[in-house]
PDB file of C-alpha atoms in Angstrom:
ATOM      1  CA  MET A  18      -0.004   0.002  -0.008  1.00 48.00           C
ATOM      2  CA  THR A  19       1.450   3.351  -1.043  1.00 56.00           C
ATOM      3  CA  ASN A  20       1.173   6.860   0.449  1.00 82.00           C
ATOM      4  CA  PHE A  21       0.380   5.578   3.872  1.00 90.00           C
ATOM      5  CA  ASN A  22       1.527   7.992   6.599  1.00 92.00           C
ATOM      6  CA  VAL A  23       1.195   8.161  10.336  1.00 94.00           C
ATOM      7  CA  SER A  24       1.697  11.549  11.978  1.00 95.00           C
ATOM      8  CA  ILE A  25       2.476  12.091  15.654  1.00 95.00           C
ATOM      9  CA  THR A  26       0.985  15.168  17.303  1.00 95.00           C
ATOM     10  CA  THR A  27       1.053  16.305  20.873  1.00 94.00           C
ATOM     11  CA  ALA A  28      -1.235  18.184  23.255  1.00 93.00           C
ATOM     12  CA  THR A  29      -1.211  19.142  26.900  1.00 91.00           C
ATOM     13  CA  ARG A  30      -3.699  17.422  29.175  1.00 87.00           C
ATOM     14  CA  ARG A  31      -4.876  19.117  32.376  1.00 87.00           C
ATOM     15  CA  ARG A  32      -5.758  17.208  35.502  1.00 84.00           C
ATOM     16  CA  LYS A  33      -7.024  18.697  38.733  1.00 84.00           C
ATOM     17  CA  LEU A  34      -5.426  17.194  41.808  1.00 84.00           C
ATOM     18  CA  ARG A  35      -6.999  16.657  45.237  1.00 84.00           C
ATOM     19  CA  ASP A  36      -5.338  19.685  46.711  1.00 86.00           C
ATOM     20  CA  GLY A  37      -6.882  21.873  43.972  1.00 85.00           C
ATOM     21  CA  LYS A  38      -3.778  22.321  41.964  1.00 87.00           C
ATOM     22  CA  VAL A  39      -3.758  21.622  38.231  1.00 87.00           C
ATOM     23  CA  ALA A  40      -1.155  19.296  36.796  1.00 87.00           C
ATOM     24  CA  LEU A  41      -0.185  19.326  33.134  1.00 89.00           C
ATOM     25  CA  TYR A  42       0.613  16.109  31.297  1.00 89.00           C
ATOM     26  CA  PRO A  43       1.805  15.700  27.692  1.00 91.00           C
ATOM     27  CA  GLN A  44      -0.386  13.502  25.465  1.00 94.00           C
ATOM     28  CA  TYR A  45       0.785  12.056  22.155  1.00 95.00           C
ATOM     29  CA  TYR A  46      -1.433  11.030  19.274  1.00 95.00           C
ATOM     30  CA  CYS A  47      -0.830   8.828  16.256  1.00 95.00           C
ATOM     31  CA  GLU A  48      -3.161  10.023  13.500  1.00 95.00           C
ATOM     32  CA  TYR A  49      -3.637   8.182  10.225  1.00 93.00           C
ATOM     33  CA  ARG A  50      -6.264   6.910   7.764  1.00 91.00           C
ATOM     34  CA  GLU A  51      -7.196   3.345   8.435  1.00 85.00           C
ATOM     35  CA  PRO A  52      -5.561   1.382   5.570  1.00 84.00           C
ATOM     36  CA  LEU A  53      -8.621  -0.748   4.708  1.00 77.00           C
ATOM     37  CA  THR A  54     -11.472   1.742   5.114  1.00 80.00           C
ATOM     38  CA  GLN A  55      -9.610   5.085   4.799  1.00 86.00           C
ATOM     39  CA  LYS A  56     -11.431   6.343   7.873  1.00 87.00           C
ATOM     40  CA  ARG A  57      -9.524   8.681  10.172  1.00 91.00           C
ATOM     41  CA  ARG A  58      -8.060   6.991  13.239  1.00 91.00           C
ATOM     42  CA  ARG A  59      -6.391   8.508  16.317  1.00 92.00           C
ATOM     43  CA  ARG A  60      -4.550   6.606  19.051  1.00 91.00           C
ATOM     44  CA  ALA A  61      -3.497   8.282  22.267  1.00 92.00           C
ATOM     45  CA  PHE A  62      -0.275   7.560  24.219  1.00 93.00           C
ATOM     46  CA  ASN A  63       1.200   8.975  27.402  1.00 92.00           C
ATOM     47  CA  ARG A  64       4.732   8.717  26.155  1.00 92.00           C
ATOM     48  CA  ARG A  65       6.343   9.732  22.844  1.00 94.00           C
ATOM     49  CA  LYS A  66       8.331   6.501  22.593  1.00 94.00           C
ATOM     50  CA  ASP A  67       5.134   4.440  22.795  1.00 94.00           C
ATOM     51  CA  ALA A  68       3.548   6.516  20.026  1.00 93.00           C
ATOM     52  CA  GLU A  69       6.701   6.066  17.923  1.00 94.00           C
ATOM     53  CA  ALA A  70       6.752   2.317  18.545  1.00 92.00           C
ATOM     54  CA  PHE A  71       3.101   2.070  17.469  1.00 91.00           C
ATOM     55  CA  ARG A  72       3.808   4.140  14.368  1.00 93.00           C
ATOM     56  CA  ASN A  73       6.811   2.064  13.366  1.00 93.00           C
ATOM     57  CA  ALA A  74       4.994  -1.225  13.870  1.00 87.00           C
ATOM     58  CA  LEU A  75       1.973  -0.003  11.862  1.00 89.00           C
ATOM     59  CA  LEU A  76       4.102   1.224   8.989  1.00 91.00           C
ATOM     60  CA  LEU A  77       5.874  -2.108   8.894  1.00 86.00           C
ATOM     61  CA  LYS A  78       2.618  -4.134   8.826  1.00 81.00           C
ATOM     62  CA  VAL A  79       1.251  -1.982   6.002  1.00 85.00           C
ATOM     63  CA  ALA A  80       4.535  -2.278   4.025  1.00 85.00           C
ATOM     64  CA  GLU A  81       4.552  -6.051   4.447  1.00 77.00           C
ATOM     65  CA  GLY A  82       0.923  -6.423   3.531  1.00 75.00           C
ATOM     66  CA  SER A  83       0.056  -7.940   6.932  1.00 73.00           C
ATOM     67  CA  TYR A  84      -2.056  -5.109   8.286  1.00 77.00           C
ATOM     68  CA  MET A  85      -5.490  -5.878   9.629  1.00 72.00           C
ATOM     69  CA  ASP A  86      -7.877  -3.910  11.868  1.00 70.00           C
ATOM     70  CA  GLU A  87      -6.939  -5.045  15.352  1.00 69.00           C
ATOM     71  CA  ARG A  88     -10.494  -4.356  16.547  1.00 70.00           C
ATOM     72  CA  LYS A  89     -11.740  -7.101  14.260  1.00 70.00           C
ATOM     73  CA  ALA A  90      -8.812  -9.474  14.566  1.00 78.00           C
ATOM     74  CA  GLN A  91      -9.463 -12.937  15.857  1.00 88.00           C
ATOM     75  CA  THR A  92      -7.633 -14.303  18.897  1.00 93.00           C
ATOM     76  CA  VAL A  93      -5.546 -17.479  18.775  1.00 95.00           C
ATOM     77  CA  ALA A  94      -8.344 -19.127  20.766  1.00 95.00           C
ATOM     78  CA  GLN A  95     -10.949 -18.261  18.103  1.00 94.00           C
ATOM     79  CA  ALA A  96      -8.600 -19.499  15.369  1.00 95.00           C
ATOM     80  CA  ILE A  97      -8.229 -22.809  17.279  1.00 96.00           C
ATOM     81  CA  GLU A  98     -12.051 -23.207  17.464  1.00 95.00           C
ATOM     82  CA  HIS A  99     -12.288 -22.592  13.658  1.00 94.00           C
ATOM     83  CA  TRP A 100      -9.570 -25.169  12.994  1.00 96.00           C
ATOM     84  CA  LEU A 101     -11.248 -27.779  15.216  1.00 96.00           C
ATOM     85  CA  GLN A 102     -14.558 -27.246  13.383  1.00 95.00           C
ATOM     86  CA  THR A 103     -12.865 -28.229  10.136  1.00 95.00           C
ATOM     87  CA  LYS A 104     -11.532 -31.414  11.795  1.00 94.00           C
ATOM     88  CA  ASP A 105     -14.843 -32.445  13.334  1.00 93.00           C
ATOM     89  CA  GLY A 106     -16.391 -35.169  11.195  1.00 91.00           C
ATOM     90  CA  ASN A 107     -13.256 -35.551   9.068  1.00 92.00           C
ATOM     91  CA  VAL A 108     -11.127 -37.410  11.635  1.00 92.00           C
ATOM     92  CA  LYS A 109     -11.853 -40.155  14.142  1.00 94.00           C
ATOM     93  CA  PRO A 110     -13.346 -39.001  17.491  1.00 93.00           C
ATOM     94  CA  SER A 111     -10.281 -40.248  19.320  1.00 93.00           C
ATOM     95  CA  THR A 112      -8.066 -38.272  16.986  1.00 95.00           C
ATOM     96  CA  LEU A 113     -10.128 -35.145  17.488  1.00 94.00           C
ATOM     97  CA  MET A 114      -9.908 -35.574  21.204  1.00 91.00           C
ATOM     98  CA  GLY A 115      -6.122 -35.833  20.946  1.00 91.00           C
ATOM     99  CA  TYR A 116      -6.089 -32.585  18.985  1.00 94.00           C
ATOM    100  CA  LYS A 117      -8.200 -30.896  21.692  1.00 91.00           C
ATOM    101  CA  VAL A 118      -5.930 -32.067  24.492  1.00 87.00           C
ATOM    102  CA  VAL A 119      -2.878 -30.552  22.723  1.00 92.00           C
ATOM    103  CA  VAL A 120      -4.337 -27.294  21.406  1.00 95.00           C
ATOM    104  CA  PHE A 121      -6.383 -26.454  24.489  1.00 91.00           C
ATOM    105  CA  GLY A 122      -3.703 -27.477  26.940  1.00 87.00           C
ATOM    106  CA  ALA A 123      -0.538 -26.458  25.177  1.00 93.00           C
ATOM    107  CA  ILE A 124      -1.598 -23.633  22.824  1.00 96.00           C
ATOM    108  CA  ARG A 125      -4.719 -21.931  23.989  1.00 94.00           C
ATOM    109  CA  GLY A 126      -4.012 -22.353  27.662  1.00 89.00           C
ATOM    110  CA  PRO A 127      -3.921 -21.636  30.401  1.00 91.00           C
ATOM    111  CA  LEU A 128      -1.492 -24.512  30.885  1.00 92.00           C
ATOM    112  CA  LEU A 129      -1.993 -26.470  34.087  1.00 88.00           C
ATOM    113  CA  MET A 130       1.189 -27.050  35.944  1.00 88.00           C
ATOM    114  CA  GLY A 131       1.049 -30.723  36.915  1.00 83.00           C
ATOM    115  CA  SER A 132       1.175 -34.259  35.527  1.00 84.00           C
ATOM    116  CA  ARG A 133       0.174 -35.394  31.986  1.00 80.00           C
ATOM    117  CA  GLN A 134      -2.930 -37.106  33.375  1.00 83.00           C
ATOM    118  CA  GLU A 135      -3.953 -34.016  35.401  1.00 84.00           C
ATOM    119  CA  ARG A 136      -3.752 -31.880  32.254  1.00 79.00           C
ATOM    120  CA  ALA A 137      -5.690 -34.375  30.149  1.00 76.00           C
ATOM    121  CA  ASP A 138      -8.390 -34.612  32.843  1.00 80.00           C
ATOM    122  CA  TYR A 139      -8.647 -30.875  33.174  1.00 81.00           C
ATOM    123  CA  THR A 140      -8.939 -30.506  29.366  1.00 71.00           C
ATOM    124  CA  GLU A 141     -11.792 -33.033  29.247  1.00 75.00           C
ATOM    125  CA  THR A 142     -13.713 -32.027  32.390  1.00 80.00           C
ATOM    126  CA  GLY A 143     -12.763 -28.395  32.873  1.00 79.00           C
ATOM    127  CA  THR A 144     -12.320 -29.100  36.628  1.00 85.00           C
ATOM    128  CA  PRO A 145      -8.781 -28.291  37.897  1.00 85.00           C
ATOM    129  CA  PRO A 146      -7.174 -30.266  40.702  1.00 85.00           C
ATOM    130  CA  LYS A 147      -6.905 -28.779  44.179  1.00 85.00           C
ATOM    131  CA  ASN A 148      -4.320 -25.985  44.515  1.00 87.00           C
ATOM    132  CA  ALA A 149      -3.855 -25.883  40.745  1.00 89.00           C
ATOM    133  CA  ARG A 150      -1.475 -23.397  39.167  1.00 91.00           C
ATOM    134  CA  PHE A 151      -1.650 -22.135  35.627  1.00 93.00           C
ATOM    135  CA  ILE A 152       0.532 -20.482  33.001  1.00 93.00           C
ATOM    136  CA  LYS A 153      -0.998 -18.149  30.452  1.00 94.00           C
ATOM    137  CA  LEU A 154      -0.264 -19.213  26.859  1.00 96.00           C
ATOM    138  CA  LEU A 155      -1.401 -17.846  23.461  1.00 96.00           C
ATOM    139  CA  GLY A 156      -5.198 -18.071  23.517  1.00 95.00           C
ATOM    140  CA  HIS A 157      -5.840 -14.427  24.491  1.00 94.00           C
ATOM    141  CA  ILE A 158      -3.459 -12.950  21.881  1.00 94.00           C
ATOM    142  CA  LYS A 159      -4.947 -11.423  18.752  1.00 91.00           C
ATOM    143  CA  LEU A 160      -3.597 -12.841  15.493  1.00 90.00           C
ATOM    144  CA  SER A 161      -2.702  -9.259  14.442  1.00 83.00           C
ATOM    145  CA  ASP A 162      -0.316  -9.028  17.428  1.00 85.00           C
ATOM    146  CA  LEU A 163       1.186 -12.528  17.352  1.00 90.00           C
ATOM    147  CA  THR A 164       4.870 -12.548  16.490  1.00 90.00           C
ATOM    148  CA  THR A 165       7.597 -15.072  15.863  1.00 92.00           C
ATOM    149  CA  ALA A 166       9.279 -14.014  19.072  1.00 93.00           C
ATOM    150  CA  MET A 167       6.062 -14.733  21.048  1.00 95.00           C
ATOM    151  CA  ILE A 168       5.879 -18.199  19.498  1.00 96.00           C
ATOM    152  CA  ARG A 169       9.514 -18.828  20.451  1.00 95.00           C
ATOM    153  CA  VAL A 170       8.871 -17.896  24.134  1.00 96.00           C
ATOM    154  CA  TRP A 171       5.632 -20.007  24.104  1.00 97.00           C
ATOM    155  CA  HIS A 172       7.453 -23.062  22.690  1.00 96.00           C
ATOM    156  CA  LYS A 173      10.150 -22.766  25.365  1.00 95.00           C
ATOM    157  CA  THR A 174       7.574 -22.642  28.116  1.00 95.00           C
ATOM    158  CA  VAL A 175       5.751 -25.690  26.801  1.00 95.00           C
ATOM    159  CA  THR A 176       9.033 -27.564  26.383  1.00 94.00           C
ATOM    160  CA  GLU A 177       9.992 -26.859  29.954  1.00 92.00           C
ATOM    161  CA  GLN A 178       6.585 -27.861  31.330  1.00 91.00           C
ATOM    162  CA  CYS A 179       5.554 -30.731  29.056  1.00 90.00           C
ATOM    163  CA  GLY A 180       8.693 -31.819  27.088  1.00 91.00           C
ATOM    164  CA  SER A 181       9.886 -31.343  23.521  1.00 92.00           C
ATOM    165  CA  TYR A 182       7.494 -33.926  22.024  1.00 93.00           C
ATOM    166  CA  THR A 183       4.433 -32.026  23.198  1.00 92.00           C
ATOM    167  CA  ALA A 184       5.979 -28.645  22.346  1.00 94.00           C
ATOM    168  CA  ASN A 185       6.825 -29.744  18.838  1.00 94.00           C
ATOM    169  CA  ARG A 186       3.483 -31.420  18.307  1.00 95.00           C
ATOM    170  CA  ALA A 187       1.721 -28.250  19.514  1.00 96.00           C
ATOM    171  CA  LYS A 188       3.880 -26.111  17.208  1.00 96.00           C
ATOM    172  CA  SER A 189       2.844 -28.312  14.246  1.00 95.00           C
ATOM    173  CA  HIS A 190      -0.816 -27.810  15.120  1.00 97.00           C
ATOM    174  CA  LEU A 191      -0.247 -24.072  15.642  1.00 97.00           C
ATOM    175  CA  LYS A 192       1.291 -23.812  12.160  1.00 96.00           C
ATOM    176  CA  SER A 193      -1.784 -25.491  10.728  1.00 96.00           C
ATOM    177  CA  ILE A 194      -4.167 -23.300  12.760  1.00 96.00           C
ATOM    178  CA  LEU A 195      -2.504 -20.082  11.626  1.00 94.00           C
ATOM    179  CA  ALA A 196      -2.338 -21.224   8.034  1.00 94.00           C
ATOM    180  CA  LEU A 197      -6.107 -21.927   7.993  1.00 93.00           C
ATOM    181  CA  ALA A 198      -6.802 -18.493   9.609  1.00 90.00           C
ATOM    182  CA  GLU A 199      -4.670 -16.830   6.947  1.00 87.00           C
ATOM    183  CA  GLU A 200      -6.486 -18.743   4.165  1.00 87.00           C
ATOM    184  CA  ASP A 201      -9.997 -18.128   5.497  1.00 85.00           C
ATOM    185  CA  PHE A 202      -9.754 -14.750   7.171  1.00 81.00           C
ATOM    186  CA  SER A 203      -6.654 -13.080   5.698  1.00 73.00           C
ATOM    187  CA  ASN A 204      -4.879 -13.084   9.045  1.00 75.00           C
ATOM    188  CA  ARG A 205      -1.302 -13.190   7.859  1.00 78.00           C
ATOM    189  CA  ALA A 206       0.637 -15.729   9.926  1.00 84.00           C
ATOM    190  CA  PRO A 207       4.027 -14.939  11.435  1.00 87.00           C
ATOM    191  CA  SER A 208       6.928 -17.245  10.556  1.00 88.00           C
ATOM    192  CA  MET A 209       7.619 -20.161  12.791  1.00 92.00           C
ATOM    193  CA  PRO A 210      10.785 -19.743  14.876  1.00 92.00           C
ATOM    194  CA  THR A 211      13.867 -21.698  13.800  1.00 89.00           C
ATOM    195  CA  GLY A 212      16.588 -23.285  15.875  1.00 84.00           C
ATOM    196  CA  LEU A 213      14.339 -24.356  18.726  1.00 80.00           C
ATOM    197  CA  ALA A 214      16.155 -26.340  21.384  1.00 62.00           C
ATOM    198  CA  ARG A 215      15.371 -30.020  21.756  1.00 61.00           C
ATOM    199  CA  ALA A 216      15.063 -31.519  25.193  1.00 48.00           C
ATOM    200  CA  ARG A 217      17.642 -34.200  25.996  1.00 49.00           C
ATOM    201  CA  HIS A 218      15.695 -35.881  28.791  1.00 46.00           C
ATOM    202  CA  LYS A 219      12.744 -38.218  28.695  1.00 48.00           C
ATOM    203  CA  VAL A 220       9.662 -36.151  27.968  1.00 47.00           C
ATOM    204  CA  ARG A 221       6.203 -36.127  29.497  1.00 51.00           C
ATOM    205  CA  ARG A 222       3.404 -36.195  26.934  1.00 54.00           C
ATOM    206  CA  LEU A 223       0.003 -34.520  27.079  1.00 54.00           C
ATOM    207  CA  SER A 224      -1.633 -37.508  25.401  1.00 49.00           C
TER     208      SER A 224
END
C-alpha cells in the first residue's frame, strides 16, 4: 500500500489534583487513515516513545501487507475453534480428542502445571485439581499481534513444562491453525521460529 503515513501530534492534558492544583501532562497522538477503510483513526499515548513504537509497527505491517484492523482481529483461541470445526467429522473421534488435548492445553491455555494425566483430565472435564497453578499461553493474543518471538517464548515454556515432544506437536498444530486462519480470514501468519532447542531428557506427553 502506497502513500500511507502516520503523523504524531502532541497536546497538553490538564488534570485537577485533590489539593486543587492543576497538573499538566503531555499527550501524544498517532493520526492516520485506516488502511482498509480510509477512515480517520487516532490513538493516544502517554509517552512519545510508545507513540513512535506504534507508528513504526503500523508502517511495517502496511509495508509487508500484513495489516488488519486489530479491533476485528481474531484471537488465537478463536482460530483454534475454527480449526477444530474443520476437523470435526473428518477425523476419528479419538483423533479429534487428541487434537483438543494438545491445542487447548498447550496452545490456547492456560497451561495447568502438573502431571500429564492431570492436564488431560482438566482439558476433558474443565475441573482443575486442588491448589492448581496455571501459566497463560497464546489463547488471549490477537492474531494481528502474534509474532515469531512470542511463539519462540511459548514453545520454550511448553518444552519446559511438558517436554519437547508435546511442544513440537503443538507447534505443528499451531502452524496449521495459523495457515487456515490466513487462508479463510486473511490473518497473515508470522513465521515459525527456527533453531528451537530439543530436550535431552525423557519427555512427558500430554496425550
